[in-house]
Amino acid sequence: MRKRLSLRAIFAIPLFIAVTSLIGLITALVGNDLWDALSWLTLGLPVAITIWVLMKRRV
Amino acid sequence: MKPATIRLWSAIHKWTSLIPTLFLLMLCITGLPLIFHDEIDDALNPDDWQAANPGAPLLDLDTILDRALENRPGEVPLYMSFDIDRPVINVTTGPTPDAPGTLMHFASFDATSGDLVPPKTGGAFMEVILQLHTDMFLGLPGMLFLGAMGALMIVAIVSGVVLYTPFMRKLDFGTVRASRKPRIKWLDFHNLLGIVTVAWLTVVGLTGVINTLEAPIIDTWKYNELADLTAGYEAGAVPAPAGMASLDTAVRDAQEAAPGMQLQFVAFPGGDFSTSHHYAVFFHGSTPLTEQLITPALIDARTGALAGIRPMPWYAKALSLSRPLHFGDYGGLPLKILWFVLDLMTIVVLGTGIYLWLTRRKSVPAEVREIRELEGKPT
């Protein structure tokens, strides 16, 4: 059996996605143009990751 | 995590998901077209309207108000709002100052001529969707009920994140065991889509709950912040339209008192957004952040005297900021498209959640068994 992953290993990527999502939700609120573009990048991340998982070889 | 702990959290997750799940599905599905409300509206209403006298000086607000009341004999004015991109003034009237939304009448007037502007067409379908989404046609109780469902969803999100830990102890992020039986495959999808949308869904959920509290928030604001203005007046005696001071002068005085702010709408005496005795002239700021925040100037509707600018308290500001954060309409079309995709992903999370519940095994809680399997222990 594989060894157990630590909490940090389990939540590293989810936490990164959550924090960047929150940053994106706020940046679109405080400004336009570049600030909006930043929100598209950060909130695009969960979507991009899902597409990546759907495309990679499954186990 | 001990099996007893997992069992407790999975019970929390199960019930806080199962109870609201059909309502959440309804909210997600009706939310999809609502994200593009403006675009759908524009597509159904090609902008071919022309002002009767382009370039002519605009009529004053008292004249527009008179036209609106002639158009709806016996009614009283409730709100007046101003189109941004064309010289059009909208007047909402109703049989009484405290008329419910269903009895209100909305009409638009050409500010260069006072003529009626033809109402937008094709909005009926979107109105039905919006009503379903906000209160299921049940008014305030329906709204508060959906708010309660949203609050349960927040608990479901938290318990889902807790349960994510034991499930992922031996799996790398993003693992989908597609070669295993369907239940395992869909469990992995549920966990993946749930964890990547967690921040977005928490914000959309919380702001949705805050939006359902609009009526109590506005009531609290009136009760706490405007009570001093009504001192000395007979309770409940709303001035009749004929007994009101000039609206045009009132709005002009308010604009002078609020330099640099943009006029948004006027609430008439006796309605939700004002006292029984004042015009409330609402302004918003001109930066992206402050344009979401409204500030009223209150003017005695009998004498026309400016009572002052009353900045909104924090809870009313929270309500104002909750609207864009829930609707996703504040970052251009790409943000709306992302909102749409994230909404679809939430529908998959809800759907797989229902599937996982339907295919559960009753003897040992499925979660406990599957986690034991993962850990190589006998079930």
PDB file of N, CA and C in Angstrom, chain B residues 11-69:
ATOM      1  N   ALA B  11     -22.523  12.001   8.489  1.00  0.00           N
ATOM      2  CA  ALA B  11     -23.953  12.218   8.774  1.00  0.00           C
ATOM      3  C   ALA B  11     -24.306  13.694   8.566  1.00  0.00           C
ATOM      4  N   ILE B  12     -23.415  14.587   9.040  1.00  0.00           N
ATOM      5  CA  ILE B  12     -23.654  16.028   8.839  1.00  0.00           C
ATOM      6  C   ILE B  12     -23.715  16.341   7.341  1.00  0.00           C
ATOM      7  N   HIS B  13     -22.737  15.792   6.608  1.00  0.00           N
ATOM      8  CA  HIS B  13     -22.678  16.071   5.166  1.00  0.00           C
ATOM      9  C   HIS B  13     -23.916  15.537   4.460  1.00  0.00           C
ATOM     10  N   LYS B  14     -24.330  14.323   4.867  1.00  0.00           N
ATOM     11  CA  LYS B  14     -25.482  13.698   4.209  1.00  0.00           C
ATOM     12  C   LYS B  14     -26.741  14.541   4.394  1.00  0.00           C
ATOM     13  N   TRP B  15     -27.044  14.918   5.632  1.00  0.00           N
ATOM     14  CA  TRP B  15     -28.314  15.606   5.878  1.00  0.00           C
ATOM     15  C   TRP B  15     -28.308  17.053   5.408  1.00  0.00           C
ATOM     16  N   THR B  16     -27.171  17.754   5.575  1.00  0.00           N
ATOM     17  CA  THR B  16     -27.146  19.145   5.112  1.00  0.00           C
ATOM     18  C   THR B  16     -27.104  19.223   3.587  1.00  0.00           C
ATOM     19  N   SER B  17     -26.807  18.098   2.926  1.00  0.00           N
ATOM     20  CA  SER B  17     -26.869  18.075   1.460  1.00  0.00           C
ATOM     21  C   SER B  17     -28.230  17.608   0.982  1.00  0.00           C
ATOM     22  N   LEU B  18     -28.702  16.510   1.590  1.00  0.00           N
ATOM     23  CA  LEU B  18     -29.957  15.900   1.123  1.00  0.00           C
ATOM     24  C   LEU B  18     -31.137  16.854   1.248  1.00  0.00           C
ATOM     25  N   ILE B  19     -31.232  17.543   2.379  1.00  0.00           N
ATOM     26  CA  ILE B  19     -32.398  18.418   2.594  1.00  0.00           C
ATOM     27  C   ILE B  19     -32.485  19.497   1.521  1.00  0.00           C
ATOM     28  N   PRO B  20     -31.392  20.240   1.255  1.00  0.00           N
ATOM     29  CA  PRO B  20     -31.561  21.327   0.268  1.00  0.00           C
ATOM     30  C   PRO B  20     -31.292  20.911  -1.178  1.00  0.00           C
ATOM     31  N   THR B  21     -30.931  19.643  -1.449  1.00  0.00           N
ATOM     32  CA  THR B  21     -30.336  19.339  -2.753  1.00  0.00           C
ATOM     33  C   THR B  21     -31.249  19.664  -3.936  1.00  0.00           C
ATOM     34  N   LEU B  22     -32.549  19.371  -3.838  1.00  0.00           N
ATOM     35  CA  LEU B  22     -33.430  19.652  -4.979  1.00  0.00           C
ATOM     36  C   LEU B  22     -33.595  21.158  -5.178  1.00  0.00           C
ATOM     37  N   PHE B  23     -33.633  21.905  -4.063  1.00  0.00           N
ATOM     38  CA  PHE B  23     -33.729  23.361  -4.172  1.00  0.00           C
ATOM     39  C   PHE B  23     -32.438  23.928  -4.760  1.00  0.00           C
ATOM     40  N   LEU B  24     -31.301  23.366  -4.340  1.00  0.00           N
ATOM     41  CA  LEU B  24     -30.025  23.849  -4.871  1.00  0.00           C
ATOM     42  C   LEU B  24     -29.928  23.547  -6.368  1.00  0.00           C
ATOM     43  N   LEU B  25     -30.420  22.369  -6.777  1.00  0.00           N
ATOM     44  CA  LEU B  25     -30.432  22.046  -8.215  1.00  0.00           C
ATOM     45  C   LEU B  25     -31.281  23.064  -8.971  1.00  0.00           C
ATOM     46  N   MET B  26     -32.460  23.385  -8.406  1.00  0.00           N
ATOM     47  CA  MET B  26     -33.325  24.388  -9.038  1.00  0.00           C
ATOM     48  C   MET B  26     -32.591  25.722  -9.139  1.00  0.00           C
ATOM     49  N   LEU B  27     -31.894  26.119  -8.046  1.00  0.00           N
ATOM     50  CA  LEU B  27     -31.187  27.407  -8.052  1.00  0.00           C
ATOM     51  C   LEU B  27     -30.065  27.411  -9.089  1.00  0.00           C
ATOM     52  N   CYS B  28     -29.339  26.285  -9.178  1.00  0.00           N
ATOM     53  CA  CYS B  28     -28.235  26.196 -10.159  1.00  0.00           C
ATOM     54  C   CYS B  28     -28.769  26.265 -11.580  1.00  0.00           C
ATOM     55  N   ILE B  29     -29.876  25.566 -11.849  1.00  0.00           N
ATOM     56  CA  ILE B  29     -30.397  25.498 -13.217  1.00  0.00           C
ATOM     57  C   ILE B  29     -31.016  26.840 -13.619  1.00  0.00           C
ATOM     58  N   THR B  30     -31.810  27.445 -12.726  1.00  0.00           N
ATOM     59  CA  THR B  30     -32.380  28.751 -13.068  1.00  0.00           C
ATOM     60  C   THR B  30     -31.278  29.823 -13.089  1.00  0.00           C
ATOM     61  N   GLY B  31     -30.214  29.580 -12.335  1.00  0.00           N
ATOM     62  CA  GLY B  31     -29.107  30.545 -12.318  1.00  0.00           C
ATOM     63  C   GLY B  31     -28.382  30.620 -13.653  1.00  0.00           C
ATOM     64  N   LEU B  32     -28.333  29.516 -14.385  1.00  0.00           N
ATOM     65  CA  LEU B  32     -27.591  29.497 -15.659  1.00  0.00           C
ATOM     66  C   LEU B  32     -28.056  30.591 -16.623  1.00  0.00           C
ATOM     67  N   PRO B  33     -29.375  30.684 -16.959  1.00  0.00           N
ATOM     68  CA  PRO B  33     -29.769  31.780 -17.851  1.00  0.00           C
ATOM     69  C   PRO B  33     -29.682  33.151 -17.178  1.00  0.00           C
ATOM     70  N   LEU B  34     -29.880  33.186 -15.837  1.00  0.00           N
ATOM     71  CA  LEU B  34     -29.856  34.492 -15.158  1.00  0.00           C
ATOM     72  C   LEU B  34     -28.485  35.159 -15.229  1.00  0.00           C
ATOM     73  N   ILE B  35     -27.412  34.344 -15.322  1.00  0.00           N
ATOM     74  CA  ILE B  35     -26.070  34.921 -15.457  1.00  0.00           C
ATOM     75  C   ILE B  35     -26.024  35.835 -16.685  1.00  0.00           C
ATOM     76  N   PHE B  36     -26.737  35.431 -17.748  1.00  0.00           N
ATOM     77  CA  PHE B  36     -26.703  36.198 -18.998  1.00  0.00           C
ATOM     78  C   PHE B  36     -27.978  37.024 -19.179  1.00  0.00           C
ATOM     79  N   HIS B  37     -28.580  37.415 -18.056  1.00  0.00           N
ATOM     80  CA  HIS B  37     -29.822  38.189 -18.074  1.00  0.00           C
ATOM     81  C   HIS B  37     -29.714  39.405 -19.004  1.00  0.00           C
ATOM     82  N   ASP B  38     -28.653  40.204 -18.834  1.00  0.00           N
ATOM     83  CA  ASP B  38     -28.496  41.427 -19.638  1.00  0.00           C
ATOM     84  C   ASP B  38     -28.347  41.113 -21.116  1.00  0.00           C
ATOM     85  N   GLU B  39     -27.526  40.113 -21.426  1.00  0.00           N
ATOM     86  CA  GLU B  39     -27.282  39.754 -22.829  1.00  0.00           C
ATOM     87  C   GLU B  39     -28.571  39.267 -23.478  1.00  0.00           C
ATOM     88  N   ILE B  40     -29.343  38.448 -22.748  1.00  0.00           N
ATOM     89  CA  ILE B  40     -30.597  37.918 -23.292  1.00  0.00           C
ATOM     90  C   ILE B  40     -31.575  39.073 -23.514  1.00  0.00           C
ATOM     91  N   ASP B  41     -31.625  39.976 -22.533  1.00  0.00           N
ATOM     92  CA  ASP B  41     -32.487  41.155 -22.636  1.00  0.00           C
ATOM     93  C   ASP B  41     -32.147  41.984 -23.879  1.00  0.00           C
ATOM     94  N   ASP B  42     -30.835  42.231 -24.080  1.00  0.00           N
ATOM     95  CA  ASP B  42     -30.400  43.029 -25.233  1.00  0.00           C
ATOM     96  C   ASP B  42     -30.728  42.329 -26.546  1.00  0.00           C
ATOM     97  N   ALA B  43     -30.546  41.012 -26.572  1.00  0.00           N
ATOM     98  CA  ALA B  43     -30.792  40.268 -27.809  1.00  0.00           C
ATOM     99  C   ALA B  43     -32.281  40.313 -28.172  1.00  0.00           C
ATOM    100  N   LEU B  44     -33.138  40.268 -27.130  1.00  0.00           N
ATOM    101  CA  LEU B  44     -34.583  40.287 -27.382  1.00  0.00           C
ATOM    102  C   LEU B  44     -35.082  41.688 -27.713  1.00  0.00           C
ATOM    103  N   ASN B  45     -34.311  42.710 -27.326  1.00  0.00           N
ATOM    104  CA  ASN B  45     -34.746  44.089 -27.516  1.00  0.00           C
ATOM    105  C   ASN B  45     -33.705  44.894 -28.278  1.00  0.00           C
ATOM    106  N   PRO B  46     -33.687  44.765 -29.606  1.00  0.00           N
ATOM    107  CA  PRO B  46     -32.724  45.536 -30.387  1.00  0.00           C
ATOM    108  C   PRO B  46     -32.920  47.025 -30.092  1.00  0.00           C
ATOM    109  N   ASP B  47     -31.796  47.703 -29.881  1.00  0.00           N
ATOM    110  CA  ASP B  47     -31.871  49.080 -29.397  1.00  0.00           C
ATOM    111  C   ASP B  47     -32.161  50.034 -30.547  1.00  0.00           C
ATOM    112  N   ASP B  48     -33.432  50.117 -31.001  1.00  0.00           N
ATOM    113  CA  ASP B  48     -33.755  51.010 -32.109  1.00  0.00           C
ATOM    114  C   ASP B  48     -34.593  52.196 -31.645  1.00  0.00           C
ATOM    115  N   TRP B  49     -34.685  52.384 -30.314  1.00  0.00           N
ATOM    116  CA  TRP B  49     -35.468  53.492 -29.794  1.00  0.00           C
ATOM    117  C   TRP B  49     -34.713  54.802 -29.985  1.00  0.00           C
ATOM    118  N   GLN B  50     -35.440  55.838 -30.384  1.00  0.00           N
ATOM    119  CA  GLN B  50     -34.842  57.163 -30.563  1.00  0.00           C
ATOM    120  C   GLN B  50     -35.609  58.151 -29.703  1.00  0.00           C
ATOM    121  N   ALA B  51     -34.880  59.080 -29.084  1.00  0.00           N
ATOM    122  CA  ALA B  51     -35.550  60.151 -28.344  1.00  0.00           C
ATOM    123  C   ALA B  51     -36.343  61.004 -29.332  1.00  0.00           C
ATOM    124  N   ALA B  52     -37.512  61.530 -28.883  1.00  0.00           N
ATOM    125  CA  ALA B  52     -38.367  62.326 -29.771  1.00  0.00           C
ATOM    126  C   ALA B  52     -37.657  63.606 -30.214  1.00  0.00           C
ATOM    127  N   ASN B  53     -36.924  64.240 -29.273  1.00  0.00           N
ATOM    128  CA  ASN B  53     -36.236  65.491 -29.590  1.00  0.00           C
ATOM    129  C   ASN B  53     -34.768  65.390 -29.183  1.00  0.00           C
ATOM    130  N   PRO B  54     -33.979  64.607 -29.965  1.00  0.00           N
ATOM    131  CA  PRO B  54     -32.585  64.410 -29.539  1.00  0.00           C
ATOM    132  C   PRO B  54     -31.885  65.756 -29.382  1.00  0.00           C
ATOM    133  N   GLY B  55     -31.129  65.889 -28.330  1.00  0.00           N
ATOM    134  CA  GLY B  55     -30.375  67.120 -28.119  1.00  0.00           C
ATOM    135  C   GLY B  55     -31.178  68.218 -27.425  1.00  0.00           C
ATOM    136  N   ALA B  56     -32.481  68.047 -27.329  1.00  0.00           N
ATOM    137  CA  ALA B  56     -33.304  69.069 -26.669  1.00  0.00           C
ATOM    138  C   ALA B  56     -33.049  69.016 -25.163  1.00  0.00           C
ATOM    139  N   PRO B  57     -33.289  70.141 -24.468  1.00  0.00           N
ATOM    140  CA  PRO B  57     -33.136  70.106 -23.006  1.00  0.00           C
ATOM    141  C   PRO B  57     -34.106  69.094 -22.397  1.00  0.00           C
ATOM    142  N   LEU B  58     -33.668  68.449 -21.327  1.00  0.00           N
ATOM    143  CA  LEU B  58     -34.511  67.418 -20.717  1.00  0.00           C
ATOM    144  C   LEU B  58     -35.612  68.068 -19.872  1.00  0.00           C
ATOM    145  N   LEU B  59     -36.765  67.427 -19.881  1.00  0.00           N
ATOM    146  CA  LEU B  59     -37.877  67.910 -19.056  1.00  0.00           C
ATOM    147  C   LEU B  59     -37.507  67.766 -17.585  1.00  0.00           C
ATOM    148  N   ASP B  60     -38.091  68.616 -16.741  1.00  0.00           N
ATOM    149  CA  ASP B  60     -37.757  68.470 -15.323  1.00  0.00           C
ATOM    150  C   ASP B  60     -38.526  67.288 -14.727  1.00  0.00           C
ATOM    151  N   LEU B  61     -38.039  66.848 -13.578  1.00  0.00           N
ATOM    152  CA  LEU B  61     -38.550  65.599 -13.000  1.00  0.00           C
ATOM    153  C   LEU B  61     -40.009  65.711 -12.581  1.00  0.00           C
ATOM    154  N   ASP B  62     -40.449  66.925 -12.191  1.00  0.00           N
ATOM    155  CA  ASP B  62     -41.854  67.087 -11.794  1.00  0.00           C
ATOM    156  C   ASP B  62     -42.779  66.826 -12.984  1.00  0.00           C
ATOM    157  N   THR B  63     -42.369  67.293 -14.188  1.00  0.00           N
ATOM    158  CA  THR B  63     -43.185  67.060 -15.382  1.00  0.00           C
ATOM    159  C   THR B  63     -43.273  65.568 -15.688  1.00  0.00           C
ATOM    160  N   ILE B  64     -42.126  64.895 -15.612  1.00  0.00           N
ATOM    161  CA  ILE B  64     -42.117  63.448 -15.866  1.00  0.00           C
ATOM    162  C   ILE B  64     -43.017  62.727 -14.866  1.00  0.00           C
ATOM    163  N   LEU B  65     -42.901  63.143 -13.598  1.00  0.00           N
ATOM    164  CA  LEU B  65     -43.708  62.510 -12.550  1.00  0.00           C
ATOM    165  C   LEU B  65     -45.198  62.722 -12.828  1.00  0.00           C
ATOM    166  N   ASP B  66     -45.566  63.952 -13.250  1.00  0.00           N
ATOM    167  CA  ASP B  66     -46.971  64.233 -13.586  1.00  0.00           C
ATOM    168  C   ASP B  66     -47.448  63.314 -14.710  1.00  0.00           C
ATOM    169  N   ARG B  67     -46.620  63.170 -15.756  1.00  0.00           N
ATOM    170  CA  ARG B  67     -46.985  62.282 -16.872  1.00  0.00           C
ATOM    171  C   ARG B  67     -47.222  60.854 -16.374  1.00  0.00           C
ATOM    172  N   ALA B  68     -46.336  60.421 -15.488  1.00  0.00           N
ATOM    173  CA  ALA B  68     -46.432  59.047 -14.987  1.00  0.00           C
ATOM    174  C   ALA B  68     -47.728  58.851 -14.208  1.00  0.00           C
ATOM    175  N   LEU B  69     -48.116  59.864 -13.436  1.00  0.00           N
ATOM    176  CA  LEU B  69     -49.334  59.733 -12.626  1.00  0.00           C
ATOM    177  C   LEU B  69     -50.594  59.887 -13.483  1.00  0.00           C
TER     178      LEU B  69
END
